[in-house]
Short mmCIF file of C-alpha atoms in Angstrom, two decimals:
data_model
loop_
_atom_site.label_atom_id
_atom_site.label_comp_id
_atom_site.label_asym_id
_atom_site.label_seq_id
_atom_site.Cartn_x
_atom_site.Cartn_y
_atom_site.Cartn_z
CA MET A 1 -38.17 6.32 -20.20
CA LYS A 2 -39.84 4.07 -17.67
CA LYS A 3 -40.75 5.67 -14.36
CA ARG A 4 -38.61 3.21 -12.35
CA GLU A 5 -35.61 3.80 -14.62
CA PHE A 6 -36.08 7.57 -14.28
CA ILE A 7 -36.20 7.29 -10.49
CA ARG A 8 -33.11 5.09 -10.52
CA LYS A 9 -31.10 7.65 -12.51
CA ILE A 10 -32.23 10.50 -10.28
CA SER A 11 -31.20 8.47 -7.21
CA LEU A 12 -27.76 7.86 -8.71
CA LEU A 13 -27.32 11.56 -9.45
CA SER A 14 -28.34 12.44 -5.88
CA ALA A 15 -25.83 10.01 -4.45
CA SER A 16 -23.06 11.46 -6.62
CA THR A 17 -23.93 14.98 -5.50
CA ALA A 18 -23.86 13.91 -1.87
CA ILE A 19 -20.44 12.33 -2.03
CA ILE A 20 -18.42 14.54 -4.38
CA PRO A 21 -17.83 17.47 -1.96
CA THR A 22 -16.07 15.09 0.43
CA LEU A 23 -13.63 13.57 -2.10
CA GLY A 24 -10.20 14.73 -3.16
CA ALA A 25 -8.94 15.13 -6.73
CA ASN A 26 -7.32 11.71 -6.67
CA SER A 27 -10.62 10.13 -5.70
CA LEU A 28 -12.51 11.92 -8.46
CA HIS A 29 -9.98 10.72 -11.00
CA HIS A 30 -10.56 7.13 -9.95
CA LEU A 31 -14.31 7.59 -9.81
CA SER A 32 -14.36 8.85 -13.38
CA GLY A 33 -11.90 6.15 -14.47
CA ALA A 34 -14.09 3.38 -13.04
CA LYS A 35 -11.64 0.54 -12.55
CA SER A 36 -12.86 -2.81 -13.81
CA ARG A 37 -13.13 -4.36 -10.32
CA GLN A 38 -15.27 -1.43 -9.20
CA ASP A 39 -17.39 -1.73 -12.32
CA GLU A 40 -18.00 -5.38 -11.53
CA THR A 41 -19.44 -4.35 -8.19
CA LEU A 42 -21.73 -1.77 -9.78
CA ASN A 43 -22.84 -4.17 -12.49
CA TYR A 44 -23.64 -6.71 -9.79
CA PHE A 45 -25.71 -4.01 -8.14
CA GLU A 46 -27.51 -2.82 -11.26
CA ASP A 47 -28.52 -6.27 -12.44
CA ARG A 48 -30.41 -6.92 -9.23
CA HIS A 49 -32.16 -3.61 -8.64
CA GLU A 50 -35.52 -4.68 -10.00
CA GLU A 51 -35.92 -7.90 -8.05
CA GLU A 52 -34.82 -6.39 -4.73
CA GLN A 53 -37.77 -4.03 -4.62
CA ASP A 54 -39.82 -6.91 -3.19
CA VAL A 55 -38.21 -8.58 -0.17
CA SER A 56 -40.10 -11.80 -0.85
CA ILE A 57 -38.07 -12.41 -4.03
CA VAL A 58 -34.62 -11.26 -2.92
CA LYS A 59 -32.19 -13.97 -3.95
CA LEU A 60 -29.75 -15.44 -1.46
CA ARG A 61 -26.72 -14.14 -3.36
CA ASN A 62 -28.12 -10.62 -3.09
CA LYS A 63 -28.67 -11.05 0.64
CA PHE A 64 -25.00 -11.92 1.02
CA PHE A 65 -24.10 -8.73 -0.84
CA GLY A 66 -26.53 -6.62 1.19
CA CYS A 67 -25.12 -7.93 4.45
CA ILE A 68 -21.47 -7.25 3.54
CA ALA A 69 -22.16 -3.91 1.83
CA GLY A 70 -24.36 -2.74 4.71
CA CYS A 71 -21.71 -3.64 7.25
CA HIS A 72 -18.71 -2.16 5.41
CA LEU A 73 -20.47 1.00 4.23
CA GLY A 74 -21.97 1.49 7.68
CA SER A 75 -18.54 1.22 9.25
CA ALA A 76 -17.07 3.73 6.82
CA MET A 77 -19.88 6.24 7.19
CA GLY A 78 -20.05 5.99 10.97
CA ALA A 79 -16.30 6.13 11.62
CA PRO A 80 -15.80 9.93 11.21
CA VAL A 81 -18.38 10.68 13.94
CA GLU A 82 -17.62 7.74 16.22
CA GLY A 83 -17.93 8.79 19.86
CA ASN A 84 -19.86 11.98 19.10
CA SER A 85 -23.20 12.74 20.68
CA TRP A 86 -26.18 12.86 18.36
CA GLU A 87 -26.54 16.53 19.22
CA LYS A 88 -23.06 17.25 17.85
CA ILE A 89 -23.69 15.22 14.70
CA GLU A 90 -26.95 17.04 14.03
CA LYS A 91 -25.37 20.44 14.63
CA GLU A 92 -22.56 19.75 12.15
CA TYR A 93 -24.35 17.75 9.46
CA GLY A 94 -28.10 17.88 9.97
CA THR A 95 -28.61 14.30 8.79
CA LEU A 96 -25.29 12.70 7.95
CA ASN A 97 -25.72 10.65 4.77
CA LYS A 98 -22.35 10.76 3.02
CA LEU A 99 -18.83 9.40 3.33
CA LEU A 100 -16.23 11.64 4.93
CA PRO A 101 -12.47 11.54 5.45
CA TYR A 102 -11.41 10.94 9.05
CA HIS A 103 -8.45 10.41 11.37
CA HIS A 104 -8.26 7.72 14.07
CA TYR A 105 -5.67 6.94 16.75
CA GLY A 106 -4.42 10.51 16.49
CA ASN A 107 -1.52 10.16 18.91
CA SER A 108 0.16 7.45 16.85
CA ASN A 109 -0.17 8.58 13.23
CA ASP A 110 -1.07 11.39 10.82
CA TRP A 111 -3.03 9.23 8.37
CA MET A 112 -6.12 11.01 7.06
CA ARG A 113 -8.30 8.22 5.73
CA GLU A 114 -9.94 8.37 2.33
CA PRO A 115 -13.75 8.72 2.46
CA GLY A 116 -15.13 5.20 2.48
CA THR A 117 -12.28 3.70 4.51
CA THR A 118 -13.54 1.03 6.87
CA GLU A 119 -12.18 0.53 10.39
CA ASP A 120 -11.15 -2.01 13.01
CA GLY A 121 -14.32 -4.12 13.03
CA VAL A 122 -14.18 -4.70 9.29
CA GLU A 123 -10.49 -5.60 9.54
CA ARG A 124 -11.44 -8.19 12.16
CA GLN A 125 -14.19 -9.44 9.86
CA LYS A 126 -11.89 -9.66 6.83
CA LEU A 127 -9.76 -12.25 8.62
CA MET A 128 -12.87 -14.35 9.31
CA ILE A 129 -13.82 -14.06 5.65
CA THR A 130 -10.36 -15.08 4.47
CA ALA A 131 -10.47 -18.15 6.72
CA ILE A 132 -13.87 -19.13 5.27
CA LEU A 133 -12.70 -18.58 1.68
CA GLU A 134 -9.58 -20.67 2.23
CA LYS A 135 -11.54 -23.53 3.79
CA GLN A 136 -14.64 -23.15 1.58
CA ASP A 137 -16.67 -24.13 4.61
CA LYS A 138 -17.53 -23.28 8.20
CA ILE A 139 -14.51 -22.42 10.36
CA ASN A 140 -13.36 -23.21 13.87
CA ALA A 141 -11.08 -21.34 16.26
CA GLU A 142 -7.90 -22.89 14.85
CA ASP A 143 -8.90 -21.91 11.31
CA LEU A 144 -9.33 -18.31 12.40
CA ARG A 145 -6.07 -18.33 14.36
CA ARG A 146 -4.30 -19.47 11.18
CA SER A 147 -5.88 -16.60 9.27
CA TRP A 148 -4.63 -14.13 11.88
CA VAL A 149 -1.08 -15.43 11.69
CA ASP A 150 -0.99 -15.70 7.89
CA HIS A 151 -2.98 -12.63 6.84
CA MET A 152 -3.12 -9.94 9.54
CA ASN A 153 -1.36 -6.85 8.22
CA PRO A 154 1.48 -6.16 10.68
CA ASN A 155 0.73 -2.44 10.44
CA ALA A 156 -2.93 -2.88 11.37
CA PRO A 157 -2.99 -3.08 15.22
CA GLY A 158 -3.01 0.41 16.69
CA LEU A 159 -3.41 2.03 13.28
CA ILE A 160 -6.56 0.62 11.72
CA SER A 161 -7.25 -2.15 14.26
CA GLU A 162 -7.51 -1.89 18.02
CA PRO A 163 -4.15 -2.07 19.86
CA PHE A 164 -5.26 -5.13 21.84
CA GLU A 165 -5.44 -7.11 18.61
CA GLY A 166 -1.66 -6.90 18.32
CA ALA A 167 -1.39 -8.58 21.71
CA LEU A 168 -3.86 -11.28 20.68
CA LEU A 169 -1.86 -11.88 17.50
CA SER A 170 1.26 -12.43 19.57
CA LEU A 171 -0.61 -15.06 21.57
CA ALA A 172 -1.89 -16.63 18.35
CA LYS A 173 1.72 -17.23 17.31
CA THR A 174 2.36 -19.37 20.39
CA ASN A 175 1.40 -22.98 20.97
CA ILE A 176 -1.52 -22.28 23.30
CA PRO A 177 -4.90 -23.54 22.01
CA ALA A 178 -6.77 -21.00 19.91
CA SER A 179 -9.80 -21.33 22.18
CA ASP A 180 -7.69 -20.06 25.10
CA ILE A 181 -6.56 -16.82 23.47
CA GLY A 182 -9.67 -14.85 24.42
CA LYS A 183 -8.97 -15.45 28.10
CA TYR A 184 -6.22 -12.86 27.81
CA CYS A 185 -8.37 -10.09 26.33
CA ASP A 186 -9.42 -7.46 28.87
CA TYR A 187 -12.61 -6.45 27.08
CA SER A 188 -14.89 -9.47 27.05
CA GLY A 189 -18.14 -7.47 27.11
CA LEU A 190 -17.25 -5.26 24.16
CA VAL A 191 -18.97 -5.26 20.79
CA SER A 192 -15.74 -6.42 19.09
CA LEU A 193 -17.18 -9.81 18.11
CA SER A 194 -20.81 -8.75 17.61
CA ARG A 195 -19.93 -6.05 15.10
CA SER A 196 -17.66 -8.28 13.01
CA CYS A 197 -19.29 -11.73 13.05
CA HIS A 198 -21.52 -11.32 9.97
CA PRO A 199 -19.62 -13.95 7.92
CA ILE A 200 -20.39 -16.59 10.56
CA GLY A 201 -24.09 -15.91 10.05
CA LEU A 202 -23.70 -16.05 6.27
CA ILE A 203 -21.77 -19.32 6.03
CA ASN A 204 -24.56 -20.73 8.25
CA ALA A 205 -27.33 -19.15 6.15
CA GLY A 206 -30.64 -20.59 7.28
CA ASP A 207 -28.98 -22.69 10.01
CA ILE A 208 -29.56 -20.87 13.28
CA GLN A 209 -28.12 -23.54 15.57
CA GLY A 210 -25.07 -23.90 13.36
CA ALA A 211 -24.46 -20.15 13.58
CA ILE A 212 -24.76 -20.25 17.38
CA ASP A 213 -22.36 -23.19 17.66
CA ASP A 214 -19.78 -21.55 15.40
CA ILE A 215 -19.83 -18.17 17.13
CA ARG A 216 -19.35 -19.87 20.50
CA GLU A 217 -16.33 -21.64 18.99
CA ILE A 218 -14.53 -18.81 17.16
CA GLY A 219 -15.63 -16.24 19.74
CA GLN A 220 -13.12 -17.70 22.18
CA LEU A 221 -10.32 -15.97 20.29
CA TYR A 222 -11.78 -12.69 21.54
CA ASN A 223 -13.64 -13.58 24.73
CA THR A 224 -13.90 -16.18 27.44
CA ALA A 225 -16.46 -18.93 26.85
CA ASN A 226 -20.07 -17.89 27.58
CA SER A 227 -18.99 -14.28 28.11
CA ARG A 228 -21.42 -11.47 27.43
CA GLY A 229 -19.49 -10.59 24.28
CA ILE A 230 -20.12 -14.02 22.80
CA LEU A 231 -23.74 -14.23 23.94
CA TRP A 232 -24.57 -10.90 22.30
CA ALA A 233 -22.74 -11.95 19.12
CA GLU A 234 -25.10 -14.92 19.05
CA VAL A 235 -27.96 -12.45 18.57
CA VAL A 236 -26.31 -11.03 15.44
CA VAL A 237 -25.61 -14.39 13.80
CA ILE A 238 -29.08 -15.67 14.73
CA ALA A 239 -30.61 -12.65 12.99
CA ILE A 240 -28.47 -13.09 9.87
CA ALA A 241 -29.02 -16.84 9.64
CA ALA A 242 -32.77 -16.30 10.04
CA ALA A 243 -32.88 -13.39 7.55
CA THR A 244 -31.27 -15.49 4.82
CA LYS A 245 -33.98 -18.13 4.94
CA PRO A 246 -36.37 -18.20 1.96
CA GLY A 247 -39.48 -16.18 2.75
CA ALA A 248 -37.92 -14.53 5.80
CA THR A 249 -39.63 -11.43 7.18
CA ILE A 250 -38.85 -8.91 9.89
CA ASP A 251 -41.23 -10.73 12.22
CA SER A 252 -39.57 -14.08 11.55
CA VAL A 253 -36.13 -12.59 12.22
CA LEU A 254 -37.25 -10.98 15.48
CA GLY A 255 -38.97 -14.21 16.47
CA ALA A 256 -35.82 -16.21 15.79
CA VAL A 257 -33.75 -13.83 17.92
CA LEU A 258 -36.12 -13.93 20.87
CA ASP A 259 -36.60 -17.71 20.63
CA ASN A 260 -32.90 -18.54 20.46
CA CYS A 261 -30.99 -15.99 22.54
CA ASP A 262 -30.10 -16.61 26.19
CA LYS A 263 -29.77 -20.35 25.57
CA VAL A 264 -26.97 -20.92 28.05
CA ASP A 265 -26.74 -23.57 30.73
CA THR A 266 -27.83 -21.71 33.85
CA ARG A 267 -26.35 -24.38 36.09
CA PHE A 268 -22.96 -22.90 35.32
CA ILE A 269 -23.60 -19.27 34.37
CA ARG A 270 -25.93 -16.59 35.62
CA GLN A 271 -28.81 -15.88 33.25
CA ALA A 272 -27.64 -13.18 30.91
CA GLY A 273 -30.98 -11.38 30.50
CA ILE A 274 -30.40 -10.72 26.82
CA ARG A 275 -33.95 -11.41 25.74
CA GLY A 276 -35.29 -9.13 28.47
CA GLU A 277 -33.08 -6.24 27.38
CA ILE A 278 -34.11 -6.60 23.74
CA GLU A 279 -37.81 -6.85 24.61
CA ARG A 280 -37.57 -3.78 26.84
CA ALA A 281 -36.00 -1.74 24.04
CA LEU A 282 -38.46 -2.98 21.41
CA LYS A 283 -41.32 -1.90 23.63
CA LEU A 284 -39.67 1.45 24.40
CA THR A 285 -39.23 2.24 20.69
CA GLU A 286 -42.37 0.63 19.24
CA ASN A 287 -43.92 3.99 18.36
CA CYS A 288 -40.75 5.55 16.92
CA SER A 289 -41.04 6.36 13.24
CA ASP A 290 -37.55 7.82 12.71
CA PHE A 291 -34.11 7.83 14.30
CA ARG A 292 -34.64 11.22 15.93
CA GLN A 293 -37.45 9.83 18.04
CA MET A 294 -35.56 6.61 18.69
CA ARG A 295 -32.36 8.19 19.98
CA LEU A 296 -34.33 10.16 22.56
CA GLN A 297 -35.78 6.92 23.86
CA PHE A 298 -32.39 5.25 23.96
CA ASP A 299 -30.93 8.17 25.91
CA LYS A 300 -33.14 7.04 28.79
CA ILE A 301 -31.35 3.72 29.17
CA TYR A 302 -27.85 3.95 27.63
CA SER A 303 -25.34 6.46 28.98
CA GLY A 304 -22.24 4.46 29.92
CA THR A 305 -19.31 6.62 31.02
CA GLY A 306 -16.18 6.35 33.10
CA VAL A 307 -14.84 3.00 31.85
CA PRO A 308 -12.75 2.07 28.77
CA TYR A 309 -14.87 1.87 25.62
CA ALA A 310 -17.88 3.07 27.62
CA GLN A 311 -20.06 3.50 24.52
CA SER A 312 -19.08 0.23 22.89
CA TYR A 313 -20.53 -2.59 24.92
CA ALA A 314 -22.32 -5.29 22.99
CA ASN A 315 -25.62 -5.12 24.86
CA GLU A 316 -26.17 -1.48 23.87
CA ILE A 317 -25.06 -1.82 20.24
CA VAL A 318 -26.89 -5.04 19.40
CA THR A 319 -30.10 -4.00 21.16
CA LYS A 320 -30.17 -0.71 19.27
CA ALA A 321 -29.48 -2.52 16.00
CA ILE A 322 -32.45 -4.87 16.47
CA CYS A 323 -34.72 -1.89 17.12
CA ILE A 324 -33.40 -0.07 14.03
CA LEU A 325 -34.06 -3.19 11.95
CA ARG A 326 -37.73 -3.11 12.94
CA MET A 327 -38.16 0.66 12.65
CA THR A 328 -36.66 0.89 9.14
CA LYS A 329 -38.43 -2.27 7.94
CA ALA A 330 -34.95 -3.65 7.22
CA ASN A 331 -34.26 -1.08 4.49
CA THR A 332 -30.47 -1.24 4.35
CA TRP A 333 -29.88 2.42 3.46
CA GLU A 334 -32.38 3.70 6.02
CA SER A 335 -30.81 1.47 8.68
CA MET A 336 -27.44 2.89 7.78
CA LYS A 337 -28.58 6.49 8.17
CA ALA A 338 -30.33 5.70 11.44
CA GLY A 339 -27.21 4.13 12.92
CA VAL A 340 -24.86 6.88 11.78
CA ASN A 341 -27.06 9.62 13.25
CA MET A 342 -27.76 7.85 16.55
CA GLY A 343 -24.56 9.09 18.20
CA ARG A 344 -22.13 7.22 20.50
CA ASP A 345 -20.50 4.19 18.82
CA THR A 346 -21.84 5.01 15.38
CA ASP A 347 -19.62 2.80 13.25
CA CYS A 348 -20.26 -0.38 15.24
CA LEU A 349 -23.98 0.28 15.53
CA THR A 350 -24.35 0.98 11.82
CA ALA A 351 -22.31 -2.08 10.86
CA VAL A 352 -24.63 -4.32 12.88
CA ALA A 353 -27.93 -2.66 11.97
CA ALA A 354 -27.25 -2.28 8.24
CA GLY A 355 -25.59 -5.70 8.03
CA ILE A 356 -28.62 -7.48 9.47
CA SER A 357 -30.99 -5.40 7.34
CA GLY A 358 -28.99 -6.17 4.20
CA SER A 359 -29.11 -9.89 4.93
CA LEU A 360 -32.91 -9.67 4.68
CA THR A 361 -33.53 -7.11 1.93
CA GLY A 362 -30.28 -6.99 -0.05
CA GLY A 363 -28.33 -3.91 -1.05
CA SER A 364 -30.43 -2.24 -3.75
CA SER A 365 -31.40 0.65 -1.48
CA ILE A 366 -27.77 1.76 -1.03
CA PRO A 367 -26.61 4.55 -3.41
CA ARG A 368 -24.24 2.98 -5.92
CA GLU A 369 -21.64 5.74 -5.76
CA LEU A 370 -21.11 4.98 -2.09
CA VAL A 371 -20.40 1.34 -2.91
CA LYS A 372 -17.95 2.43 -5.58
CA GLN A 373 -16.15 4.78 -3.20
CA VAL A 374 -15.74 2.15 -0.48
CA ASP A 375 -14.16 -0.15 -3.07
CA PHE A 376 -11.80 2.63 -4.13
CA ALA A 377 -10.86 3.47 -0.53
CA THR A 378 -10.07 -0.20 0.06
CA SER A 379 -7.88 -0.32 -3.05
CA VAL A 380 -5.62 2.49 -1.75
CA ASN A 381 -5.53 1.33 1.88
CA HIS A 382 -2.02 0.00 2.55
CA HIS A 383 -2.90 -1.17 6.06
CA THR A 384 -5.93 -3.34 5.38
CA ASN A 385 -6.04 -7.11 5.79
CA SER A 386 -7.71 -7.57 2.39
CA LYS A 387 -8.32 -5.47 -0.73
CA ARG A 388 -11.24 -7.50 -2.04
CA THR A 389 -14.14 -5.42 -3.37
CA LEU A 390 -17.56 -5.70 -1.76
CA ALA A 391 -18.81 -7.89 -4.61
CA GLU A 392 -15.71 -10.10 -4.52
CA THR A 393 -16.16 -10.50 -0.78
CA SER A 394 -19.86 -11.32 -0.83
CA ASP A 395 -19.60 -13.59 -3.88
CA GLY A 396 -16.67 -15.36 -2.27
CA LEU A 397 -18.74 -16.09 0.81
CA TYR A 398 -21.73 -17.11 -1.29
CA ASN A 399 -19.60 -19.55 -3.29
CA ALA A 400 -18.12 -20.96 -0.07
CA PHE A 401 -21.67 -21.51 1.19
CA LYS A 402 -22.56 -23.34 -2.03
CA SER A 403 -19.43 -25.47 -1.67
CA ARG A 404 -20.50 -26.37 1.84
CA LEU A 405 -23.96 -27.44 0.63
CA LYS A 406 -22.43 -29.44 -2.23
CA ARG A 407 -20.28 -31.38 0.23
CA LEU A 408 -23.28 -32.05 2.46
CA LYS A 409 -25.26 -33.28 -0.53
CA SER A 410 -22.42 -35.55 -1.60
CA TYR A 411 -22.10 -36.91 1.93
CA THR A 412 -25.83 -37.63 2.03
CA GLU A 413 -25.64 -39.43 -1.29
CA ASP A 414 -22.58 -41.44 -0.20
CA MET A 415 -24.42 -42.53 2.92
CA GLU A 416 -27.44 -43.52 0.77
CA VAL A 417 -29.82 -41.45 2.86
CA ASP A 418 -33.28 -41.16 1.30
#
């Protein structure tokens, strides 16, 4: 047996051992049964393990998978400890590196979620993905509004999505312009858009300005124009668009973020200071070699309390995610563990950090059994906006991106451009 194959099998066994104590009998039955759609995801994973060891040869399709898998798995792993301090997480789990069941919105339901169940940010993202798949191209605010109206599960708001999304859906069903809906959301500085906007970066793979333009457009369903929530979401889509370029590196991604953030017209809006906050945090954490060192540094600057969603503002989450990206060298699994064990808004942080990392290095570092369990949890979730597997989701986005390029090529040929 080859050494790499031996290591791969040992890694798979370790992942299985880590997850099995957290799963019920029903889950184990499905894990052993290995439904065909789940098998497709694992086959997708296995076929690409070898090439993803070297970031310089990671194929674009694999980057799409790494981004989606990193985001969805990160959400699922971080959700059970969301809002906890890192001290509490360490006391209960040491290093949390497995999927757990959990219960959200406790006053409104008694639903104990299957390990691997994703949460509100992924539900928000699924509607963006559906809009892209239906259009097979970039989307605007009206496209996303249509996806809300046609595909949002009526049970989702207040159960698996945030309650305010039910109010926004009601507005989406009126005749007001889609770009005006975000004016009625009370939480314009939240991470709501930043932690769910990965598909906007992917459909604009390699096109940083296109990603910025699109997030400013669709972001107005959640926020007012040029709000902090949208400006911080720009950082996420810049990073993903830059990471998907051929030959991208961590340095090129960081450079793209710093070169392109804060590009707002200061005649009409006060300078946001986004670049300064990111640079401060990168300097503060430049000597950190693991998440335990990093969270101590972050405790010096982030301690929001006393306001709704105090731990969930975009500036904190996105800044931390960029620092995790650098510290872990964009290893998707290491970024996931760092985010989950950082404390505070663990699911949002992990979704952003692991999603960006996956868009650069792919998903080969993630234990396969965790991917399989997230797909199973999605298949039994009656409240989700989509039951697509991770591979179906990422391949759907990848094919939509190819369709977009094909149309652009045809247009160029029709116009007889040399």
